[in-house]
PDB file of C-alpha atoms and ligand atoms in Angstrom:
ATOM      1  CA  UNK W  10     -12.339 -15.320  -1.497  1.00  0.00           C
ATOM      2  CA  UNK W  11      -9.607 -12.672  -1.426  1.00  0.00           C
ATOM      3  CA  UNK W  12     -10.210 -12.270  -5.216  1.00  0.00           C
ATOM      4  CA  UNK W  13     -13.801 -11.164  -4.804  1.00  0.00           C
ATOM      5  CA  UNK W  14     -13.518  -9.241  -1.733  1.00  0.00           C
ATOM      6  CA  UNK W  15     -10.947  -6.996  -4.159  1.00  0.00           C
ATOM      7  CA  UNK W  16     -13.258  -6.599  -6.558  1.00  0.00           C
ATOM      8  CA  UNK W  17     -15.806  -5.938  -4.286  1.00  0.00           C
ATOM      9  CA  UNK W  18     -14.119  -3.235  -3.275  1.00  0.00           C
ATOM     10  CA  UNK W  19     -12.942  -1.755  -6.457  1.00  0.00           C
ATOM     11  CA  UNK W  20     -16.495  -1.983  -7.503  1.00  0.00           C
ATOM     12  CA  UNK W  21     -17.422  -0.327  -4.824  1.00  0.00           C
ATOM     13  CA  UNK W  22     -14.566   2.472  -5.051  1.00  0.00           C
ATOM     14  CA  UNK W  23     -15.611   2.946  -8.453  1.00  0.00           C
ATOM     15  CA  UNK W  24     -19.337   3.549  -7.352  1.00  0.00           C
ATOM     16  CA  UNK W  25     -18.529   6.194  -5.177  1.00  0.00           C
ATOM     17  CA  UNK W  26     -16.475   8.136  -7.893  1.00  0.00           C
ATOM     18  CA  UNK W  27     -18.493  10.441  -9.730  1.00  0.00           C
ATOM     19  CA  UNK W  28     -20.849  12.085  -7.040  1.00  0.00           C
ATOM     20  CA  UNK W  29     -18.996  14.978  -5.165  1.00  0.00           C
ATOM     21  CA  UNK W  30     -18.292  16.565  -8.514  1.00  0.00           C
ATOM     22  CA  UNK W  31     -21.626  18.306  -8.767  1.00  0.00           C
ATOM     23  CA  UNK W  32     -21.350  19.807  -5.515  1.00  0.00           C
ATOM     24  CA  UNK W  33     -18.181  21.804  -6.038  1.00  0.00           C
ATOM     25  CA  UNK W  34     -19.157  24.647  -6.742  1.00  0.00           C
ATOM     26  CA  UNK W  35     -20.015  26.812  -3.905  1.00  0.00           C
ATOM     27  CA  UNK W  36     -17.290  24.636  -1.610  1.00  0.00           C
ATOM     28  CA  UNK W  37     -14.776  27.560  -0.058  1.00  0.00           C
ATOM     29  CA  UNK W  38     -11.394  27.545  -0.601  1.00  0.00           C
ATOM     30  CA  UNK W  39      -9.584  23.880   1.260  1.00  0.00           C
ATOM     31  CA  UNK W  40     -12.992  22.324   1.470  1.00  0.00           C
ATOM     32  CA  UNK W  41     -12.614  22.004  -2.517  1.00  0.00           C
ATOM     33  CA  UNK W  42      -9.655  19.980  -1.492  1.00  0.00           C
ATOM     34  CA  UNK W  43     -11.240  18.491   1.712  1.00  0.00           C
ATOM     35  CA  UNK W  44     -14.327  17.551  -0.425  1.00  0.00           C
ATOM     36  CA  UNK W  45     -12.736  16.169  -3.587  1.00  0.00           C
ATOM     37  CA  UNK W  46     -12.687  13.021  -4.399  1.00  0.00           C
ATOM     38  CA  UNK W  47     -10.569  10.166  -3.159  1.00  0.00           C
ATOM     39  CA  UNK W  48      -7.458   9.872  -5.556  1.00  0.00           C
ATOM     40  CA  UNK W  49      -5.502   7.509  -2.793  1.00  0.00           C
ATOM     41  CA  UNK W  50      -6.826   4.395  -4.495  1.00  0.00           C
ATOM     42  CA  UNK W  51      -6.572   5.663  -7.980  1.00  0.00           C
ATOM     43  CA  UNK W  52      -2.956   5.723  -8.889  1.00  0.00           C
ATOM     44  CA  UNK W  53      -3.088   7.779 -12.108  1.00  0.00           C
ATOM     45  CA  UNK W  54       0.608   7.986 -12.470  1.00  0.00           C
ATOM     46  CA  UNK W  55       3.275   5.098 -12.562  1.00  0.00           C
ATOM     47  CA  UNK W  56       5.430   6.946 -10.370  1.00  0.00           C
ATOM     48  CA  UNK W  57       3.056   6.259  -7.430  1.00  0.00           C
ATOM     49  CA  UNK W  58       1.735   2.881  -6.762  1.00  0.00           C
ATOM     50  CA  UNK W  59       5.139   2.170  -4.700  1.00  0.00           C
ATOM     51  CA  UNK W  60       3.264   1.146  -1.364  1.00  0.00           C
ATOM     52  CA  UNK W  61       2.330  -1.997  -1.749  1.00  0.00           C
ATOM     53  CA  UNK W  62       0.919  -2.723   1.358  1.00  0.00           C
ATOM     54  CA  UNK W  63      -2.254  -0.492   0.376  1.00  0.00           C
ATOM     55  CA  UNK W  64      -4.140  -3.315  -1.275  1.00  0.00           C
ATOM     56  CA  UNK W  65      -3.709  -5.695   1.865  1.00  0.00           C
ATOM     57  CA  UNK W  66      -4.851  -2.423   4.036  1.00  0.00           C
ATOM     58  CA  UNK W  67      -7.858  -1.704   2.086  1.00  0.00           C
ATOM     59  CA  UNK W  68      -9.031  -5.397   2.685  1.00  0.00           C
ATOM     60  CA  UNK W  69      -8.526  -5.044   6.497  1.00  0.00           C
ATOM     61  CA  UNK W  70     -10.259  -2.286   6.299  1.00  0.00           C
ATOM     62  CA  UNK W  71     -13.195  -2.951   3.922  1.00  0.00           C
ATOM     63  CA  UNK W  72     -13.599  -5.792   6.775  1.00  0.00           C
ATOM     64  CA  UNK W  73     -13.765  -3.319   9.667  1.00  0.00           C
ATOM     65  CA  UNK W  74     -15.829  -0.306   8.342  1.00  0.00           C
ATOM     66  CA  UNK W  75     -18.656  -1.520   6.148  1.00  0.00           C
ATOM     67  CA  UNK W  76     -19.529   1.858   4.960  1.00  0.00           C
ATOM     68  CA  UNK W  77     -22.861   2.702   3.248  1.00  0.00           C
ATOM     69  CA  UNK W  78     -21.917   6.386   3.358  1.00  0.00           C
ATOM     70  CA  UNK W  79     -19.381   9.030   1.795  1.00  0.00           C
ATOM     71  CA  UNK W  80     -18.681  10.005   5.569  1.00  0.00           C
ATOM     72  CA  UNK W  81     -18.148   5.788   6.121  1.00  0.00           C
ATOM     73  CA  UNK W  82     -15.883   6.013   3.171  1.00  0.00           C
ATOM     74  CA  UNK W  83     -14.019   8.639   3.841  1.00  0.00           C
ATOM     75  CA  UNK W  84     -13.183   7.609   7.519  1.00  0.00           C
ATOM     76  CA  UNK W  85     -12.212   4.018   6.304  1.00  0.00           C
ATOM     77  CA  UNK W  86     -10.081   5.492   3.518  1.00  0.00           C
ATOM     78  CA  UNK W  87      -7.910   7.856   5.741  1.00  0.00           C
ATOM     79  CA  UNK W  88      -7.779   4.451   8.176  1.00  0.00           C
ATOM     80  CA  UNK W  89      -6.478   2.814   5.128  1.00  0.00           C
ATOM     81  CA  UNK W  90      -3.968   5.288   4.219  1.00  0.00           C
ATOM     82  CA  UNK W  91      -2.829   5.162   8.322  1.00  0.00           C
ATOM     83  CA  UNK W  92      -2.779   1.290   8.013  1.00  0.00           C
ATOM     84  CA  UNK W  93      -0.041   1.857   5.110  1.00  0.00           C
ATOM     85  CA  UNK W  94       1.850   3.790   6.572  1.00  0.00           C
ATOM     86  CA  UNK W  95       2.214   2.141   9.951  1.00  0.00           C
ATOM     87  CA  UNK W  96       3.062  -0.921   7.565  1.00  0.00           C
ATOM     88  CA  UNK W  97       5.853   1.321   6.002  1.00  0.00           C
ATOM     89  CA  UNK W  98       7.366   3.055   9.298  1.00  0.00           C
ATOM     90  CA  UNK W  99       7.266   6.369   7.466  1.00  0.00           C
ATOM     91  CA  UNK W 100       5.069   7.794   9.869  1.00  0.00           C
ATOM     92  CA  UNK W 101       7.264   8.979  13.152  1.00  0.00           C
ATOM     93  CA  UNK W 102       5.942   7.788  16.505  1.00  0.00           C
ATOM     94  CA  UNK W 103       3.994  11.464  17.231  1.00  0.00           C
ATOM     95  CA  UNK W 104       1.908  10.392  13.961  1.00  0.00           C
ATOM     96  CA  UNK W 105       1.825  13.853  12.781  1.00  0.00           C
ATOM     97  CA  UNK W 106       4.682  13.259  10.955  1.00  0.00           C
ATOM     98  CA  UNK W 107       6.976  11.983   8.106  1.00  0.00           C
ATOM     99  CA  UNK W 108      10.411  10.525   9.014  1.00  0.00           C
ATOM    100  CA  UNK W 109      11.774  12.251   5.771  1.00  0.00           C
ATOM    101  CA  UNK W 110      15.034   9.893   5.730  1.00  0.00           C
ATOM    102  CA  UNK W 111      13.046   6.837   5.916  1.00  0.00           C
ATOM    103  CA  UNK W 112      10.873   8.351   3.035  1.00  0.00           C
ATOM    104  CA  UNK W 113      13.820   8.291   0.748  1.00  0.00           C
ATOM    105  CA  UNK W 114      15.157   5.130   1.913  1.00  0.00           C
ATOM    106  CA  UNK W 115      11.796   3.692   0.631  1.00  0.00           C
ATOM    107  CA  UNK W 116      11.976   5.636  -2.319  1.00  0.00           C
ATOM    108  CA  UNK W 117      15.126   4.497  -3.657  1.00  0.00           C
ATOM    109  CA  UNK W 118      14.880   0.970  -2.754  1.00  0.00           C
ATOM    110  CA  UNK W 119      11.342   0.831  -4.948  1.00  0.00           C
ATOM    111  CA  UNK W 120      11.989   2.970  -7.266  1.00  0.00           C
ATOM    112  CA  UNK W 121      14.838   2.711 -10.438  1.00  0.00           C
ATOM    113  CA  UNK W 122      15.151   6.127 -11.776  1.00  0.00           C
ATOM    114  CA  UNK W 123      16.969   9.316 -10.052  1.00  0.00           C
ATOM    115  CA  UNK W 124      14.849  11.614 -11.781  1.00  0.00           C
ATOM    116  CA  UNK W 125      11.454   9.876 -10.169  1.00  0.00           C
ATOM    117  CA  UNK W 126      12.639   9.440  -6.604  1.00  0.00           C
ATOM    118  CA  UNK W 127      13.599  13.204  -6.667  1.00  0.00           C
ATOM    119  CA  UNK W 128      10.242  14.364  -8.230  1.00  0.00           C
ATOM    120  CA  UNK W 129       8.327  12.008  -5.871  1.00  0.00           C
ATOM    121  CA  UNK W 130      10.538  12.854  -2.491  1.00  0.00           C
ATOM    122  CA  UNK W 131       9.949  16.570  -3.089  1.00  0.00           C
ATOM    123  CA  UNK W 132       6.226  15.691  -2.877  1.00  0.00           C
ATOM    124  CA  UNK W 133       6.606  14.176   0.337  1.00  0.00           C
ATOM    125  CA  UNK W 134       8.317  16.888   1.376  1.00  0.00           C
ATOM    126  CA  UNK W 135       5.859  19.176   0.239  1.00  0.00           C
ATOM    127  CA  UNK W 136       2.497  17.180   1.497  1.00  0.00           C
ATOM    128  CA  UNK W 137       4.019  16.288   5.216  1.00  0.00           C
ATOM    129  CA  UNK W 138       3.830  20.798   5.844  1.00  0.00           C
ATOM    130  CA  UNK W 139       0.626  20.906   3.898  1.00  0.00           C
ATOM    131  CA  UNK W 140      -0.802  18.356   5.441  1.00  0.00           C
ATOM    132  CA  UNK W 141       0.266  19.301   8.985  1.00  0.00           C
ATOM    133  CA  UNK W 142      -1.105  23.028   8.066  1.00  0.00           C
ATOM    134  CA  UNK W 143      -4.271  20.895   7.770  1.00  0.00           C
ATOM    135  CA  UNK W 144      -4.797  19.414  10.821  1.00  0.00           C
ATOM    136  CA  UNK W 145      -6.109  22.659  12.500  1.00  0.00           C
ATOM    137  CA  UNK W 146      -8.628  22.998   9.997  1.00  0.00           C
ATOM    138  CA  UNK W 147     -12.017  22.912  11.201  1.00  0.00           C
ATOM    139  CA  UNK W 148     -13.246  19.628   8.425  1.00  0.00           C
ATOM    140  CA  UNK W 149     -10.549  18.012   9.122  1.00  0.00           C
ATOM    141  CA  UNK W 150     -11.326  18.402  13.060  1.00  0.00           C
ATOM    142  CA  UNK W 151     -14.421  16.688  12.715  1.00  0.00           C
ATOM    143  CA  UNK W 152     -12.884  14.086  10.504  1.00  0.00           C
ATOM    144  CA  UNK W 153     -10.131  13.402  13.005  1.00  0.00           C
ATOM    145  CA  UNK W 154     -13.409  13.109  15.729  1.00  0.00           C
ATOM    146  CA  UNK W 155     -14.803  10.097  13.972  1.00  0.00           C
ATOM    147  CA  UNK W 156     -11.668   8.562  12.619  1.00  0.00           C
ATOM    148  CA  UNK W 157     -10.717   8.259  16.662  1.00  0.00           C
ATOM    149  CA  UNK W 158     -13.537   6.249  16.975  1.00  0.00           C
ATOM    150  CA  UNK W 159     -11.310   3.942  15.120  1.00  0.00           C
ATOM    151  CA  UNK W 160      -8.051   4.389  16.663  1.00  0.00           C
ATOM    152  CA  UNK W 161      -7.073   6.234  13.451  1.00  0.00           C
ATOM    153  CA  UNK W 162      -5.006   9.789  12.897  1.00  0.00           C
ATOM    154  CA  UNK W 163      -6.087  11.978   9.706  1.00  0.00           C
ATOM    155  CA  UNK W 164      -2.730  13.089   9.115  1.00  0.00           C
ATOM    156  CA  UNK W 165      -1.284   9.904   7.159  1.00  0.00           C
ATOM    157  CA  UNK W 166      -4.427  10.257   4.973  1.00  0.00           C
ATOM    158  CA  UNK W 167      -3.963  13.993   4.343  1.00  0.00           C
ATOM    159  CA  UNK W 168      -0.440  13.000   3.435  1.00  0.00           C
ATOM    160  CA  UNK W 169      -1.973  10.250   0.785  1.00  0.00           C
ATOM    161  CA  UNK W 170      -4.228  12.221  -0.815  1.00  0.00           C
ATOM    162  CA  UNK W 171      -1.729  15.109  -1.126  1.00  0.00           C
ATOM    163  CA  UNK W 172       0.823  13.173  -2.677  1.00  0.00           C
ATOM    164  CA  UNK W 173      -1.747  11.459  -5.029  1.00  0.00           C
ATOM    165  CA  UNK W 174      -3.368  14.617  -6.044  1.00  0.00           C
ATOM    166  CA  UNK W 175       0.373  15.638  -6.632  1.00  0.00           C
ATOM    167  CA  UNK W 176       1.028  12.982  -8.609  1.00  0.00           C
ATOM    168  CA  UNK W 177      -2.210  13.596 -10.694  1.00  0.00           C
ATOM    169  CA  UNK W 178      -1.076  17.074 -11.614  1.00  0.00           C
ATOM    170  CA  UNK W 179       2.889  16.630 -11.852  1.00  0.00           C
ATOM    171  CA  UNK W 180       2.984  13.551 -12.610  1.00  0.00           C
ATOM    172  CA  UNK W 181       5.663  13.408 -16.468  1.00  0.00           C
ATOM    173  CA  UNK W 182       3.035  13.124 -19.155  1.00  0.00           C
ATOM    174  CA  UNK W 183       4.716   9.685 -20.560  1.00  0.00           C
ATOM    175  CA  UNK W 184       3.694   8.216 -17.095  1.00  0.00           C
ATOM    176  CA  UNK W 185      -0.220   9.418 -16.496  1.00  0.00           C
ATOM    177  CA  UNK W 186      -2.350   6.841 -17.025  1.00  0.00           C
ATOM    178  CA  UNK W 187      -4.701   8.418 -19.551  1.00  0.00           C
ATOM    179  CA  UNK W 188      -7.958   6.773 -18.228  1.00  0.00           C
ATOM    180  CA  UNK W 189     -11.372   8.363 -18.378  1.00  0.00           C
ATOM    181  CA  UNK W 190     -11.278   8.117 -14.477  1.00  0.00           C
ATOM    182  CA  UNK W 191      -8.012   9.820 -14.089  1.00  0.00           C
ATOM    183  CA  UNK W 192      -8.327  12.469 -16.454  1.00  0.00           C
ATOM    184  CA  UNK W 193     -11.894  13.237 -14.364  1.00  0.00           C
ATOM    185  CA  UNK W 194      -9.434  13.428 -11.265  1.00  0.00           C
ATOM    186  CA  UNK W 195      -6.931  15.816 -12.876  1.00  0.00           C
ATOM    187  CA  UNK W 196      -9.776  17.943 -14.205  1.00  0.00           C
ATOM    188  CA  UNK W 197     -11.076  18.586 -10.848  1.00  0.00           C
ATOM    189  CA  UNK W 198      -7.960  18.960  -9.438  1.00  0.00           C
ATOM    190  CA  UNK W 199      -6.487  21.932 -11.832  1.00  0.00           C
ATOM    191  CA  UNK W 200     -10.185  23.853 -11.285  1.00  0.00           C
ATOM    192  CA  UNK W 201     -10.074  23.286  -7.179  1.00  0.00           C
ATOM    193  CA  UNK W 202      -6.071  23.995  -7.172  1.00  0.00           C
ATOM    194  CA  UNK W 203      -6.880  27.503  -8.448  1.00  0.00           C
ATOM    195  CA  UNK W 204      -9.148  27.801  -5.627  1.00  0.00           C
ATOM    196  CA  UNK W 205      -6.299  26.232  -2.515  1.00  0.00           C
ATOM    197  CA  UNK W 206      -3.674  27.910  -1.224  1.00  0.00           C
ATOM    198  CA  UNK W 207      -1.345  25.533  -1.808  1.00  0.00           C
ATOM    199  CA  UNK W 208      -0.625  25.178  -5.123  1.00  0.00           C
ATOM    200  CA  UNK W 209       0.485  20.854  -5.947  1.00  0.00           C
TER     201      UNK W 209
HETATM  202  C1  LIG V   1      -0.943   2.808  13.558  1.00  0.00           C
HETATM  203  O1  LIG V   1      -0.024   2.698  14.629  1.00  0.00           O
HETATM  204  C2  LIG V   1      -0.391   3.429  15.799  1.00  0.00           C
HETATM  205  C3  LIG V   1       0.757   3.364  16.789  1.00  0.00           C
HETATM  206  O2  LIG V   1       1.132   2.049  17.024  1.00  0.00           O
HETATM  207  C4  LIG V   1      -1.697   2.832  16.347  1.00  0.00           C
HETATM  208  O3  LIG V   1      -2.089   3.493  17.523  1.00  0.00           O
HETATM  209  C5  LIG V   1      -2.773   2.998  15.271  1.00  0.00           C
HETATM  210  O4  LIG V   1      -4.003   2.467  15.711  1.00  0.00           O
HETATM  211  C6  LIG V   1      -2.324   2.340  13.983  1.00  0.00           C
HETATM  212  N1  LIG V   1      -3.309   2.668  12.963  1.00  0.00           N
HETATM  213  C7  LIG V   1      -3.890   1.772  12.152  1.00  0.00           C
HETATM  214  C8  LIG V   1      -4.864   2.294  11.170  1.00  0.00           C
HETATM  215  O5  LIG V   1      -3.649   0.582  12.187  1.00  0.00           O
END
């Protein structure tokens, strides 16, 4: 049962994939970001699939939001990503943001190398401002609207998708996992990054 509710959903996720591509084009500067794909579920580097309660999240969550739509996807990923983190404690009680020493608590205890928990902790660093710089923007707004319906907070997502995105484009070549899907991620990642701000 659990076995084919998984693969239900990676089905699924992989369904979704390809589509906001084509649209990208005339998307203004953080709605490239905003509007790219998911990367939270795609885990392109080895660095990054340390939270292991994502996989038990995302079939809580596939249970509560049966989405038909990107919208539907979108608010059950960030819901997802909120799930994890609440699972982790490295969200502090405001929800708006990381508990950095808990971060690298985590960090060391799952991961072996010094080199990796530094690279990975500076991107935690990193996507807890960016993704609090976020919050006030006006597509996230209306994503935090419906994700309340929910009793969810975008920030924990924004964090996710930062630090996967981050991951996708830093991540040490050795480690990428060089994947048709992944190297569509990083592709549309390098072309919108020129685009952001905030460079990964
Ligand atoms: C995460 O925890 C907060 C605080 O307890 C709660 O309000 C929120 O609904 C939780 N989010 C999810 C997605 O479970």
């Amino acid at each position: 049962m659990l076995w084919l509710q998984l693969l239900c959903g990676l089905l699924l996720l992989n369904g979704v994939w390809n589509k906001p591509a084509a649209q990208k084009e005339d998307d203004d500067e953080e709605d490239c970001e905003i509007n790219a794909p998911d990367t939270m579920h795609d885990f392109c580097c080895d660095l990054h699939d340390e939270l292991s309660q994502f996989v038990e999240c995302q079939i809580e969550w596939h249970e509560k939001i049966h989405y038909t739509t990107d919208k539907e996807e979108q608010t059950y990923m960030f819901c997802t990503a909120e799930c994890t983190f609440n699972g982790t404690e490295l969200l502090k009680p405001n929800r708006k943001s990381l508990n950095l020493k808990r971060v690298q608590a985590h960090l060391e205890s799952e991961l072996a190398d010094d080199a990796d928990e530094a690279l990975l902790y500076e991107t935690y660093v990193k996507c807890d401002k960016h993704a609090t710089s976020l919050l006030s923007h006006k597509s996230v707004k209306s994503l935090s609207k419906r994700l309340d319906a929910y009793g969810c907070h975008p920030y924990p997502g924004l964090v996710m998708e930062c630090v996967s995105n981050d991951m996708i484009l830093n991540c040490p070549p050795k480690r990428f996992h060089d994947t048709a899907q992944c190297r569509v991620a990083r592709d549309y990642l390098r072309n919108c990054m020129t685009h952001v701000k905030y460079k990964p």
